[in-house]
mmCIF file of C-alpha atoms in Angstrom:
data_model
loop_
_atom_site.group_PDB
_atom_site.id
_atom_site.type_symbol
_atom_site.label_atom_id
_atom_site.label_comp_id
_atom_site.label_asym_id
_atom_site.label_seq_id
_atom_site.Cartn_x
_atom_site.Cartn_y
_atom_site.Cartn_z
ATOM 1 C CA UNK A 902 -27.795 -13.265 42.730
ATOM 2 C CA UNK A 903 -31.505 -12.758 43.950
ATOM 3 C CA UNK A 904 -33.176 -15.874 44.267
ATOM 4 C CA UNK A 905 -34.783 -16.774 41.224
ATOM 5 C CA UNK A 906 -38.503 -17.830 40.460
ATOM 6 C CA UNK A 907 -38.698 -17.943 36.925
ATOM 7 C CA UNK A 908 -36.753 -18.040 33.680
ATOM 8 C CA UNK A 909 -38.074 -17.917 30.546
ATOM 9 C CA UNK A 910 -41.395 -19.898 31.069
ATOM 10 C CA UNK A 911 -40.122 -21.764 33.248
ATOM 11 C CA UNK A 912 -41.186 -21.914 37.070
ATOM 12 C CA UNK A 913 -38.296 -22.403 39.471
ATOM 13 C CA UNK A 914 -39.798 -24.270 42.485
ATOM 14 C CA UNK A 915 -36.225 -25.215 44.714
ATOM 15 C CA UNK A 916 -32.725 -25.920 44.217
ATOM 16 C CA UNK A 917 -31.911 -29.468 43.916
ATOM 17 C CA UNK A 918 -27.598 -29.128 43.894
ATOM 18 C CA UNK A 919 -25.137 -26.479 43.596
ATOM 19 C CA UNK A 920 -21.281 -25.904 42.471
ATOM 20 C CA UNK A 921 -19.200 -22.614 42.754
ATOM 21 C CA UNK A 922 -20.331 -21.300 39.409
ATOM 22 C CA UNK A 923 -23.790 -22.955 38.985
ATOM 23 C CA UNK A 924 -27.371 -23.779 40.413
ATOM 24 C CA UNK A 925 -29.451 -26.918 39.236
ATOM 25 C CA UNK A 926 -33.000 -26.115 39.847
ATOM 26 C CA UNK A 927 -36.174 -28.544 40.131
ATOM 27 C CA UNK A 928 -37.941 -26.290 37.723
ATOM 28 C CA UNK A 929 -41.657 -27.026 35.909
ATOM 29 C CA UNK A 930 -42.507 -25.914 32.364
ATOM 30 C CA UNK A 931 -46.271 -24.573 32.337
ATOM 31 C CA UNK A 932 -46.721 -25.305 28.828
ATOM 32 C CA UNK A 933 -46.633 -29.280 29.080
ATOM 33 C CA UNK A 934 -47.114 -29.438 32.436
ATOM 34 C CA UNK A 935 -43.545 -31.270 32.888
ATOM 35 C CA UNK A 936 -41.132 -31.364 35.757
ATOM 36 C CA UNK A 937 -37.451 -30.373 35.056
ATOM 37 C CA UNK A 938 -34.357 -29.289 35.666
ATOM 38 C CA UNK A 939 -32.831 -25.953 35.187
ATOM 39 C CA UNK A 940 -29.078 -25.324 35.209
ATOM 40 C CA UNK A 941 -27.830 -21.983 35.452
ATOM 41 C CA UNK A 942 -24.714 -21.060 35.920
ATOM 42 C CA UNK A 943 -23.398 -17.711 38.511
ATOM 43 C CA UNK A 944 -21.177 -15.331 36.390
ATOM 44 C CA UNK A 945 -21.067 -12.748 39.101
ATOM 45 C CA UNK A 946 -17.486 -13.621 41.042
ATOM 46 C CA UNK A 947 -15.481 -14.221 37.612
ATOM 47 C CA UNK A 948 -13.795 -11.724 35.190
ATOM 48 C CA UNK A 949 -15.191 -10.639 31.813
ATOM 49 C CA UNK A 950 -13.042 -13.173 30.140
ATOM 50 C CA UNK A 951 -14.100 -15.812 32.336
ATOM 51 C CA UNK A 952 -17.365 -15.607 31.880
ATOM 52 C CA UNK A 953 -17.499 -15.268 28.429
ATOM 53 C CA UNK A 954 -14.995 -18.746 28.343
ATOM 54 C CA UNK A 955 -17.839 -20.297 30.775
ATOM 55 C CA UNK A 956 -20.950 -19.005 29.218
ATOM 56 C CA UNK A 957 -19.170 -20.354 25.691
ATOM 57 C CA UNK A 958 -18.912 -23.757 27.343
ATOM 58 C CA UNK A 959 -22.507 -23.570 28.514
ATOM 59 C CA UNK A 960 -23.511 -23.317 24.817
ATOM 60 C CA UNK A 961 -21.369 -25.543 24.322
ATOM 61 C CA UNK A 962 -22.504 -28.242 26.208
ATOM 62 C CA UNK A 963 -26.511 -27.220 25.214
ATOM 63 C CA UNK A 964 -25.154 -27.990 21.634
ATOM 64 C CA UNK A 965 -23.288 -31.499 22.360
ATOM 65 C CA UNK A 966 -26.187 -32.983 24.095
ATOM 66 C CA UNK A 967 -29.227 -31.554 21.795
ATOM 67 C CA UNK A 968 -27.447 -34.208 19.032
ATOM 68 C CA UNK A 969 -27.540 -36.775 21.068
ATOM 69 C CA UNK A 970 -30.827 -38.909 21.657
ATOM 70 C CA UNK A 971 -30.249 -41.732 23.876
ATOM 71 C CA UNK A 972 -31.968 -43.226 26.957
ATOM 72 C CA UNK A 973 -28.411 -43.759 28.802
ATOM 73 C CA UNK A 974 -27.898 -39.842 28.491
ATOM 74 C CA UNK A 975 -29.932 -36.928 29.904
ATOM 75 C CA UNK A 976 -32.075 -35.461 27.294
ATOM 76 C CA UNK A 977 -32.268 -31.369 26.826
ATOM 77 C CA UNK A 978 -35.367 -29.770 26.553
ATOM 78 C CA UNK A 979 -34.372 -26.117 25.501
ATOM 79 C CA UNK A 980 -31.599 -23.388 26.262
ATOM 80 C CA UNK A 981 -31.930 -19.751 27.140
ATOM 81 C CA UNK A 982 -30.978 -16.490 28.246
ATOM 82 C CA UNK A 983 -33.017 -14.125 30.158
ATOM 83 C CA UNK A 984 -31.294 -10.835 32.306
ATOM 84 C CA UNK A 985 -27.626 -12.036 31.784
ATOM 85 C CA UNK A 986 -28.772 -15.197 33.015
ATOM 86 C CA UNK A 987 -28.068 -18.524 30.689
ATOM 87 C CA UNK A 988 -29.743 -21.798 31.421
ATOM 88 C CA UNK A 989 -30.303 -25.129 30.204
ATOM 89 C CA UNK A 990 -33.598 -26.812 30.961
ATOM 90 C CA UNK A 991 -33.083 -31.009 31.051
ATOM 91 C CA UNK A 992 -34.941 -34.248 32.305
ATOM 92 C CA UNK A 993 -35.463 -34.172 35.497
ATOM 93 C CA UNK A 994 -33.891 -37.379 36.630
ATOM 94 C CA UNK A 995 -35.731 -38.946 39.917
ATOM 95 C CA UNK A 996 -32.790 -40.479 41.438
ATOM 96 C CA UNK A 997 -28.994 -40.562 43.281
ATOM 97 C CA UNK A 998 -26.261 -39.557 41.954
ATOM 98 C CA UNK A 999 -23.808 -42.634 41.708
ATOM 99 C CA UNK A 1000 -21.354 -40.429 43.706
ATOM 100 C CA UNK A 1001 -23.741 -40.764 46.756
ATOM 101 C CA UNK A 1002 -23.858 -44.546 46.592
ATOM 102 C CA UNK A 1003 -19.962 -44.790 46.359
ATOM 103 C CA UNK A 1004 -19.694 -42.287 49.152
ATOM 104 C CA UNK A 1005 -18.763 -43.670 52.433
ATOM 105 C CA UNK A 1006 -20.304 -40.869 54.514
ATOM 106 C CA UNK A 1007 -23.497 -40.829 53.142
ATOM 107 C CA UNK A 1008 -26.471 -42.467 55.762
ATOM 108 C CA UNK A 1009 -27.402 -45.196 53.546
ATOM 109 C CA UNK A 1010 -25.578 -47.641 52.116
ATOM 110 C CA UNK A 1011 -26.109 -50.264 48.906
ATOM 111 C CA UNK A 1012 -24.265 -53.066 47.962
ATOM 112 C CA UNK A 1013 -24.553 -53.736 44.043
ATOM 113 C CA UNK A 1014 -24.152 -57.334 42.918
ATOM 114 C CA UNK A 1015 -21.422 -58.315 40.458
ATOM 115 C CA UNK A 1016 -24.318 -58.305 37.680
ATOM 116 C CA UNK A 1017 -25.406 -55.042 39.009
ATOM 117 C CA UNK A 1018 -22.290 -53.175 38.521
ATOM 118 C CA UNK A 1019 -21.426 -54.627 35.054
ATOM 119 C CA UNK A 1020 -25.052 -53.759 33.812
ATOM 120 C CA UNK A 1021 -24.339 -50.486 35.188
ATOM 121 C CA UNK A 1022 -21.096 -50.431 33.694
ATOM 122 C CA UNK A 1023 -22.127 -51.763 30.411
ATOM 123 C CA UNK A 1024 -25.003 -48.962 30.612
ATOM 124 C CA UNK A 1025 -22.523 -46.039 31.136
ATOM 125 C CA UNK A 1026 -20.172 -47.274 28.456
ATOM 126 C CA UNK A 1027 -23.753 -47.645 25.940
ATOM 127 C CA UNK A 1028 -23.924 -43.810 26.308
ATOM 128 C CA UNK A 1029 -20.504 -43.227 25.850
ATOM 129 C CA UNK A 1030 -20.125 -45.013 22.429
ATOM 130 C CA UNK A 1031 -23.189 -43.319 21.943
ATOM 131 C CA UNK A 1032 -22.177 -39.826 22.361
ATOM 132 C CA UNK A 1033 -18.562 -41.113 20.061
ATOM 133 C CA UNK A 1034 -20.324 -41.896 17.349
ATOM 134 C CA UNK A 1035 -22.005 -38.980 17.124
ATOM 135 C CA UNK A 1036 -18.482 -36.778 17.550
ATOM 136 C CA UNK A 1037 -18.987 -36.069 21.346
ATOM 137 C CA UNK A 1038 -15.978 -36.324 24.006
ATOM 138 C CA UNK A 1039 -17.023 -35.883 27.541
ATOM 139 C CA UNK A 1040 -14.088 -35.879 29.157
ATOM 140 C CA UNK A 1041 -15.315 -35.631 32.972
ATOM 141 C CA UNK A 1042 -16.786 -38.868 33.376
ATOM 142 C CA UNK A 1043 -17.007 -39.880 37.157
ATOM 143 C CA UNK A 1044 -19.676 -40.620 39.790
ATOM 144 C CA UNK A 1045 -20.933 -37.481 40.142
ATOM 145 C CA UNK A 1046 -21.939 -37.071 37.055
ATOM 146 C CA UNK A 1047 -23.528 -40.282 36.610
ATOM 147 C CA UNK A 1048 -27.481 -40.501 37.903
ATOM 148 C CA UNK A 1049 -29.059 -43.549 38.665
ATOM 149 C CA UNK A 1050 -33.011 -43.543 38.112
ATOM 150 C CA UNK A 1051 -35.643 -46.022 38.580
ATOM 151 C CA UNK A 1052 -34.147 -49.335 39.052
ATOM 152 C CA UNK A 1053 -30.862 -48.409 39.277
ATOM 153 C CA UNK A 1054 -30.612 -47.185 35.797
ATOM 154 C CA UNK A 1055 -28.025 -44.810 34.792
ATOM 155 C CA UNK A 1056 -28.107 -41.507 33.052
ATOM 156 C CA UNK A 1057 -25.149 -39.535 31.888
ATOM 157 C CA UNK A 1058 -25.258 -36.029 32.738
ATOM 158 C CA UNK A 1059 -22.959 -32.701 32.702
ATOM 159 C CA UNK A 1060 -21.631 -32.134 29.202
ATOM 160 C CA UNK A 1061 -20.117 -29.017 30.136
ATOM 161 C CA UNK A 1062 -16.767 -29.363 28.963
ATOM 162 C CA UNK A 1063 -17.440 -32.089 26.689
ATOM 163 C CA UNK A 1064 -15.630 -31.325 23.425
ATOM 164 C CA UNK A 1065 -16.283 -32.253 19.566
ATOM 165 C CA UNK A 1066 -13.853 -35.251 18.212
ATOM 166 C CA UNK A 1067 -13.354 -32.502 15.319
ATOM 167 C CA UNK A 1068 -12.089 -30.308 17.841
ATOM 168 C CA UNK A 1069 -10.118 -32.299 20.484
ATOM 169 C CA UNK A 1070 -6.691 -31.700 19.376
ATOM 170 C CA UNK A 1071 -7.521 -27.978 19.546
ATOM 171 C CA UNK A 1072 -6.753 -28.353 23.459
ATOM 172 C CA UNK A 1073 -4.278 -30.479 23.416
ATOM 173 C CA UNK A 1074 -2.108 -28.381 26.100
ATOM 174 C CA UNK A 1075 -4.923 -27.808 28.087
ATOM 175 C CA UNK A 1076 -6.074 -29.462 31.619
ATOM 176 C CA UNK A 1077 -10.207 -30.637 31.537
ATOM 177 C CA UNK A 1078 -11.651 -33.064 34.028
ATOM 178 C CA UNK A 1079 -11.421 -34.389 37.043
ATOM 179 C CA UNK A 1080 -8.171 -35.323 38.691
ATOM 180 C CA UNK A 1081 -9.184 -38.287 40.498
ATOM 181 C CA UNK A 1082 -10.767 -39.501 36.648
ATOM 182 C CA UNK A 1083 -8.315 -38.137 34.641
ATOM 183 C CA UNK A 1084 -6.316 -40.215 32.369
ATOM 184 C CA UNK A 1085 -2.396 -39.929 31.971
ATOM 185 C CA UNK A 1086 -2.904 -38.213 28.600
ATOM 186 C CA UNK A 1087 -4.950 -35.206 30.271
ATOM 187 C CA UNK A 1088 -3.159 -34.532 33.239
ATOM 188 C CA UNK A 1089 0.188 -34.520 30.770
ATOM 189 C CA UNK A 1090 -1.790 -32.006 28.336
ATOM 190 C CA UNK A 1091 -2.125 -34.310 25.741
ATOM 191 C CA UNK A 1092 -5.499 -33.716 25.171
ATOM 192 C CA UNK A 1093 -8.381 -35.817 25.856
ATOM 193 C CA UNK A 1094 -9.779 -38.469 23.113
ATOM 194 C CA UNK A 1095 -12.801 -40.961 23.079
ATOM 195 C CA UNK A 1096 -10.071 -43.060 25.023
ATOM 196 C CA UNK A 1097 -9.882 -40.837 27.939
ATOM 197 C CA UNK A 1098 -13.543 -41.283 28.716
ATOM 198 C CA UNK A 1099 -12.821 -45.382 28.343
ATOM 199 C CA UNK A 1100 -10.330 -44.414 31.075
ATOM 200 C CA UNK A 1101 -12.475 -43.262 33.067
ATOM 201 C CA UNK A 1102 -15.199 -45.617 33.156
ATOM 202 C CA UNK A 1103 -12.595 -48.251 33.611
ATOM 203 C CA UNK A 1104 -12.062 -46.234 37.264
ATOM 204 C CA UNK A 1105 -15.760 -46.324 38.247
ATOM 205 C CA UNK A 1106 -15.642 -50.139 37.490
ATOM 206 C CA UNK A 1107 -12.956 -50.494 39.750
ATOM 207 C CA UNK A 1108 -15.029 -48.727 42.240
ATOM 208 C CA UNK A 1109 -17.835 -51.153 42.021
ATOM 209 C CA UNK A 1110 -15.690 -53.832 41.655
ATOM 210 C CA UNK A 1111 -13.642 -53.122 44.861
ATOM 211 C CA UNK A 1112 -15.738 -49.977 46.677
ATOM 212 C CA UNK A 1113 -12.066 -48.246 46.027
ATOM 213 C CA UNK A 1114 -10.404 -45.729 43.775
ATOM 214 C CA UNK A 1115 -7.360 -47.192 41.878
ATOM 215 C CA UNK A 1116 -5.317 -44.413 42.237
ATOM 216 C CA UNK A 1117 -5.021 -42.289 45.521
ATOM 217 C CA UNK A 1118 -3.007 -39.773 47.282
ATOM 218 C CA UNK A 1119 -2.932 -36.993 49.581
ATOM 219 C CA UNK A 1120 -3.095 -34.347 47.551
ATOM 220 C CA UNK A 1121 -3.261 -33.439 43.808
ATOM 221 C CA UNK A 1122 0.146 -33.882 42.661
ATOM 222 C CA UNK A 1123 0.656 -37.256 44.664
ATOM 223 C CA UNK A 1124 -2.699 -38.497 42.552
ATOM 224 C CA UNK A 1125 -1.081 -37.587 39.608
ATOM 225 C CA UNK A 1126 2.183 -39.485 40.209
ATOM 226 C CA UNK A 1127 -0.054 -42.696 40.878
ATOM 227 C CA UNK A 1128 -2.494 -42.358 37.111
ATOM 228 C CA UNK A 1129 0.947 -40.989 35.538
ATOM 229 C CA UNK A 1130 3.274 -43.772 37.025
ATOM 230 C CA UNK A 1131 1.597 -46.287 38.993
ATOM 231 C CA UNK A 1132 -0.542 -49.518 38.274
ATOM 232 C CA UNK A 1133 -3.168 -49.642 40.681
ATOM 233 C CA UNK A 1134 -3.758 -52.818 42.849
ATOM 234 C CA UNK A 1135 -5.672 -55.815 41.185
ATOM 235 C CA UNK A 1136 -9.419 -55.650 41.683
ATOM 236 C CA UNK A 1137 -9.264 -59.473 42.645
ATOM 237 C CA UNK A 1138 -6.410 -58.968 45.538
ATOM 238 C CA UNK A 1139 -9.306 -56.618 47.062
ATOM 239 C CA UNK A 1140 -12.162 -58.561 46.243
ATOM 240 C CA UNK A 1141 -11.171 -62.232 46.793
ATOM 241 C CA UNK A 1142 -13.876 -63.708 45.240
ATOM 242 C CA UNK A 1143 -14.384 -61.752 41.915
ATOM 243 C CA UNK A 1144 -12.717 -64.141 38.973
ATOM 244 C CA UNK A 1145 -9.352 -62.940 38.147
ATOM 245 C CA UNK A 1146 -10.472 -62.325 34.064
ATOM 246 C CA UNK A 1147 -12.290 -58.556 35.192
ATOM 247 C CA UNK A 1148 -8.501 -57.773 36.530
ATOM 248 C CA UNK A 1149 -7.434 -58.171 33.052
ATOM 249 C CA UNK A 1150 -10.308 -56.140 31.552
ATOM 250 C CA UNK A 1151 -10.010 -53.318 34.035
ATOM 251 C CA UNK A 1152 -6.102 -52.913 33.541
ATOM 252 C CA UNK A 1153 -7.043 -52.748 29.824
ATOM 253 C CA UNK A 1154 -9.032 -49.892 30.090
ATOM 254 C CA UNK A 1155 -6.348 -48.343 32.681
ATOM 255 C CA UNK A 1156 -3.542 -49.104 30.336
ATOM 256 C CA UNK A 1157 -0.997 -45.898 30.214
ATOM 257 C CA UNK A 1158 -1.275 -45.221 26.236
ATOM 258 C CA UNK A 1159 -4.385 -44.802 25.113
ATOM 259 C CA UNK A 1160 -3.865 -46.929 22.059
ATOM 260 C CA UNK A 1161 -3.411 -49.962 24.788
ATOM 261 C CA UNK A 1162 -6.591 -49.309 26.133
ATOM 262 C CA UNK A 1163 -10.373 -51.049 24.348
ATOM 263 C CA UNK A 1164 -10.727 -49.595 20.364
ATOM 264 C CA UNK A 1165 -14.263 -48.216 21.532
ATOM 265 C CA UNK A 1166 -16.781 -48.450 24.208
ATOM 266 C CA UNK A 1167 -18.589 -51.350 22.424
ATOM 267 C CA UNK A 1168 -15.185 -53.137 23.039
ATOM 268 C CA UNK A 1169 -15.189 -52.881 26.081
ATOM 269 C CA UNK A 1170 -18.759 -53.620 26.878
ATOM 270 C CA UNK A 1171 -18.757 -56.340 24.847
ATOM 271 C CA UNK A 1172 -15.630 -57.765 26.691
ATOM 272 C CA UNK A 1173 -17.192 -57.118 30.246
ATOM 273 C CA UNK A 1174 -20.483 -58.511 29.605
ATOM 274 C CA UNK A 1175 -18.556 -61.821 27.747
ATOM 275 C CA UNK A 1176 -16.952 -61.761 31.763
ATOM 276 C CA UNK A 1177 -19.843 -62.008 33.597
ATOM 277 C CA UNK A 1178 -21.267 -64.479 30.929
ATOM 278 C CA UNK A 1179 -18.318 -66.703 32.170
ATOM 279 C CA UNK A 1180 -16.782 -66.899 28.458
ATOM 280 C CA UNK A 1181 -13.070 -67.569 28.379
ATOM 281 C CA UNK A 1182 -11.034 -64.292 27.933
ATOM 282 C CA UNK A 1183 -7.083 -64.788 26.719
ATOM 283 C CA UNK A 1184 -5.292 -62.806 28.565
ATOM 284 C CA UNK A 1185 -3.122 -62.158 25.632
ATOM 285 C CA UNK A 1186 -6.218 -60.217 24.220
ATOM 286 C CA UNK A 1187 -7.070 -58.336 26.696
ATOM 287 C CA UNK A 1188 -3.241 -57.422 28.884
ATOM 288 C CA UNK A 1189 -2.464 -54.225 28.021
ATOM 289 C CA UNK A 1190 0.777 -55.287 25.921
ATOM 290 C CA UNK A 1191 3.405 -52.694 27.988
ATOM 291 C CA UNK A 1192 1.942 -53.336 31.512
ATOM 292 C CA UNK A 1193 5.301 -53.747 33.006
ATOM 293 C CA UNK A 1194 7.383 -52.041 30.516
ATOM 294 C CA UNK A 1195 8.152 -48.691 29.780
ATOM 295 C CA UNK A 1196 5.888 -45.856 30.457
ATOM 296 C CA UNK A 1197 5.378 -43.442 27.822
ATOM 297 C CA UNK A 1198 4.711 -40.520 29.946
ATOM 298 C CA UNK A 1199 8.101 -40.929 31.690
ATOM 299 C CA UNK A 1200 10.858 -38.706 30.205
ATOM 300 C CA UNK A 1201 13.276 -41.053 29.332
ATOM 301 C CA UNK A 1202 12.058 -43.406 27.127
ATOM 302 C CA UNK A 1203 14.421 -46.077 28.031
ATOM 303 C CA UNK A 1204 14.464 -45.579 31.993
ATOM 304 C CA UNK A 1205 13.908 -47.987 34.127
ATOM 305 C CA UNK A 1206 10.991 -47.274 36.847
ATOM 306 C CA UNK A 1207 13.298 -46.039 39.578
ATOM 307 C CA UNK A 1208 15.315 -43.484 37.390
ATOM 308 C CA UNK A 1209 12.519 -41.888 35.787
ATOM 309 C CA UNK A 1210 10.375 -41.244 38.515
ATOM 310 C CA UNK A 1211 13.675 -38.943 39.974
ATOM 311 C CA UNK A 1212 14.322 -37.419 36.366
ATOM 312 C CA UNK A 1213 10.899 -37.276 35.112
ATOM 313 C CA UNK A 1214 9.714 -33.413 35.296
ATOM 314 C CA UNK A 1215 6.760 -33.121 36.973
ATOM 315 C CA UNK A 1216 3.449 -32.078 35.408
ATOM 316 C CA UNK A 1217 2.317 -31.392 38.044
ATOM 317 C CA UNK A 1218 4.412 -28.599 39.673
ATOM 318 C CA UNK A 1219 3.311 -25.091 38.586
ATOM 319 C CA UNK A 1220 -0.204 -26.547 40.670
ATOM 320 C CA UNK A 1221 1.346 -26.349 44.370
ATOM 321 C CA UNK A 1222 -1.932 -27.946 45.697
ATOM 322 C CA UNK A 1223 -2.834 -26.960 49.215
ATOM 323 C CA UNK A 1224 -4.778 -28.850 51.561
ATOM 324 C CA UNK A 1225 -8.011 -30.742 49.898
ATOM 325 C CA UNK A 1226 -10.513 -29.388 52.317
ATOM 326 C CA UNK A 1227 -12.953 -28.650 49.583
ATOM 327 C CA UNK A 1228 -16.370 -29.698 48.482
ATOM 328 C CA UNK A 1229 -15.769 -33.055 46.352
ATOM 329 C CA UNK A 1230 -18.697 -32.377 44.662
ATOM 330 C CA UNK A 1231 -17.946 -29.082 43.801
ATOM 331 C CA UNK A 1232 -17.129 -27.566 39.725
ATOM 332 C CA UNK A 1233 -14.571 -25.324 40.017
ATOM 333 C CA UNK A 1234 -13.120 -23.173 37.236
ATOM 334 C CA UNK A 1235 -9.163 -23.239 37.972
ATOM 335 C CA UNK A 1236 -7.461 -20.226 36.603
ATOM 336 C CA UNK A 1237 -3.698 -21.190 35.514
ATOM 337 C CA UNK A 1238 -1.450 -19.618 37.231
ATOM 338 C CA UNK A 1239 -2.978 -17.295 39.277
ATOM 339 C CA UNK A 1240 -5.396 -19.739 40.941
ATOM 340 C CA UNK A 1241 -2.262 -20.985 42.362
ATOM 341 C CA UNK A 1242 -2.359 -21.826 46.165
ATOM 342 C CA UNK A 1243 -6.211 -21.966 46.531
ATOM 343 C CA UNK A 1244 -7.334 -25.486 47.596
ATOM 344 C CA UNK A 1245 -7.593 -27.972 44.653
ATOM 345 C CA UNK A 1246 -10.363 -31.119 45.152
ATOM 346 C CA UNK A 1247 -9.416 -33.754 43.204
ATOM 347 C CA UNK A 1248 -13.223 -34.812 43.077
ATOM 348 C CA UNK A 1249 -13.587 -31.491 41.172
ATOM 349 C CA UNK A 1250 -13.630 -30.428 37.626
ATOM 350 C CA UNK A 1251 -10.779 -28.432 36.623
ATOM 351 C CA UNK A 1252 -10.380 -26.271 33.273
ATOM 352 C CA UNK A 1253 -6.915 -25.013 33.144
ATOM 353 C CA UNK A 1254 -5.500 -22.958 30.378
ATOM 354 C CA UNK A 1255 -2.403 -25.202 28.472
ATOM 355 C CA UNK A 1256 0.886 -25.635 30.478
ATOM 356 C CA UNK A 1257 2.759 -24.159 28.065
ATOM 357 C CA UNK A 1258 1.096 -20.599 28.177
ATOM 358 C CA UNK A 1259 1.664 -21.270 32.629
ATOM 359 C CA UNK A 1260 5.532 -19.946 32.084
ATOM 360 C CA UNK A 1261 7.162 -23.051 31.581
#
């Protein structure tokens, strides 16, 4: 693609972040003399069906965030398509991405307080009831997508493959998100529901809780073993001197089922905020009630840990990941199978066609 100046009536004045099928542009609209950003997305390496799947998801995700007005969530401005060429024009956000602050190679560093992170938190999960209510799933919730503004205040960004609660059973089958945010019920294709993004903020708490993922490993399908499989290591074993009552609220909102996990975001805002309040918490209210019992993504429902993880077929396998050398920042658009044996970042986005049309 030439480099672009303008689209629409929109001036183009530098390019503040790309991906492999998109450019975000620090843009300025001449008719309100406004600062903004322009996303675009790069059609010109993908087949015809691809990029009539992406540029439906780019309307797609124009649609699901024009309905929502909400100072916890980027606002859109207008949507367009000039030479071929779709973009979005949004907020321009003055800030860091919360990626960069949990980032351990970045050149600065910032501690947040425990009242920090849990206003943080509580701000993230405001814009994700939000968006509920109003029939939005976002389904790729993680740092990256997360900006932090003036004083520290967060903005949810990136709706592109958010999905309508109307239409989220229509994918079930289907792989969306982000492996190292995904919840057991997307990486099984299960499809994701309001509880999925629940699951995923509860894994950026943990991060500013302990400056740690709860679930790692080398490679994609070892992550998915640990989110499938695995409870992750309490937040207070890493961080001695948080009080043991945000273990129980983060393994709530990492529970397995998603009926285990908080009813709604207010839940689970409400709960977090009564925590830092220092308000007594039972943990019978707040344990996820199978913690140590059976998992209901193993394939036996009455095997024991040890038996299923042998018998248990993998959901994993038709992925073959090879080494993650890519950009973590990166959006990639994984076709399934053929994009078998190219390297898979499990900071990425993935959209994968369902497992079930992947010959198995």
């Amino acid at each position: 693609m030439n480099e672009l100046k303008q689209l629409g009536r929109y001036q183009l004045l530098r390019v503040l972040g790309r991906g492999a099928m998109g450019l975000v542009y620090e843009g300025v609209d001449p008719k309100l003399n406004r600062r903004v950003a322009v996303k675009v997305i790069l059609t010109s390496r993908i087949d015809a069906e691809q990029r009539a799947d992406y540029s439906a998801r780019f309307i797609q995700e124009a649609q699901a965030v024009a309905r929502l007005n909400h100072p916890n969530i980027v606002t859109v401005y207008d949507f367009g398509e000039e030479h071929g060429i779709a973009y979005l024009v949004m907020e321009l956000i003055a800030g860091e991405e919360l990626g960069n602050y949990f980032d351990e190679n970045q050149a600065f560093s910032l501690d947040f307080t425990l009242v920090d992170s849990v206003r943080m938190t509580c701000e993230l999960l405001n814009a994700v009831a939000y968006a509920h209510q109003h029939g939005v799933i976002h389904r790729d919730i993680k740092p990256a997508n997360v900006m932090l503004g003036t004083q520290l205040r967060v903005k949810l960004t990136d709706f592109g493959v958010a999905c309508l609660t109307s239409a989220a059973t229509d994918e079930a089958g289907a792989m969306v998100g982000t492996p190292s945010y995904m919840s057991p019920e997307q990486i099984a294709g299960r499809g994701a529901g309001p509880q999925s993004d629940i699951f995923a903020v509860g894994i950026i708490l943990y991060q500013f809780l302990t400056s740690q993922k709860p679930f790692r490993g080398q490679g994609l399908f070892a992550l998915q073993q640990k989110i499938l499989y695995e409870q992750p290591v309490l937040p207070s074993l890493l961080s001695p001197s948080l009080d043991p009552v945000f273990d129980r609220i983060v393994l709530r909102a990492l529970a397995k089922r998603p009926e285990d996990r908080y009813a709604d975001a207010n839940a689970f805002r409400d709960e977090l905020q009564r925590a830092l309040d220092g308000e007594n918490i039972a943990p019978d209210t707040t344990m996820p009630p199978r913690v140590q019992g059976v998992n209901p993504f193993l394939s036996a429902p009455a095997a024991t840990f040890a038996t299923s993880m042998a018998t248990a077929p993998s959901v994993a396998t038709a992925w073959r990941p090879a080494p993650d050398d890519g950009d973590p920042d990166a959006t990639r658009i994984l076709p399934f199978p053929a994009g078998i044996g190219i390297d898979i970042d499990i900071d990425a986005t993935i959209v994968a066609p369902a497992l079930r049309d992947a010959g198995r």
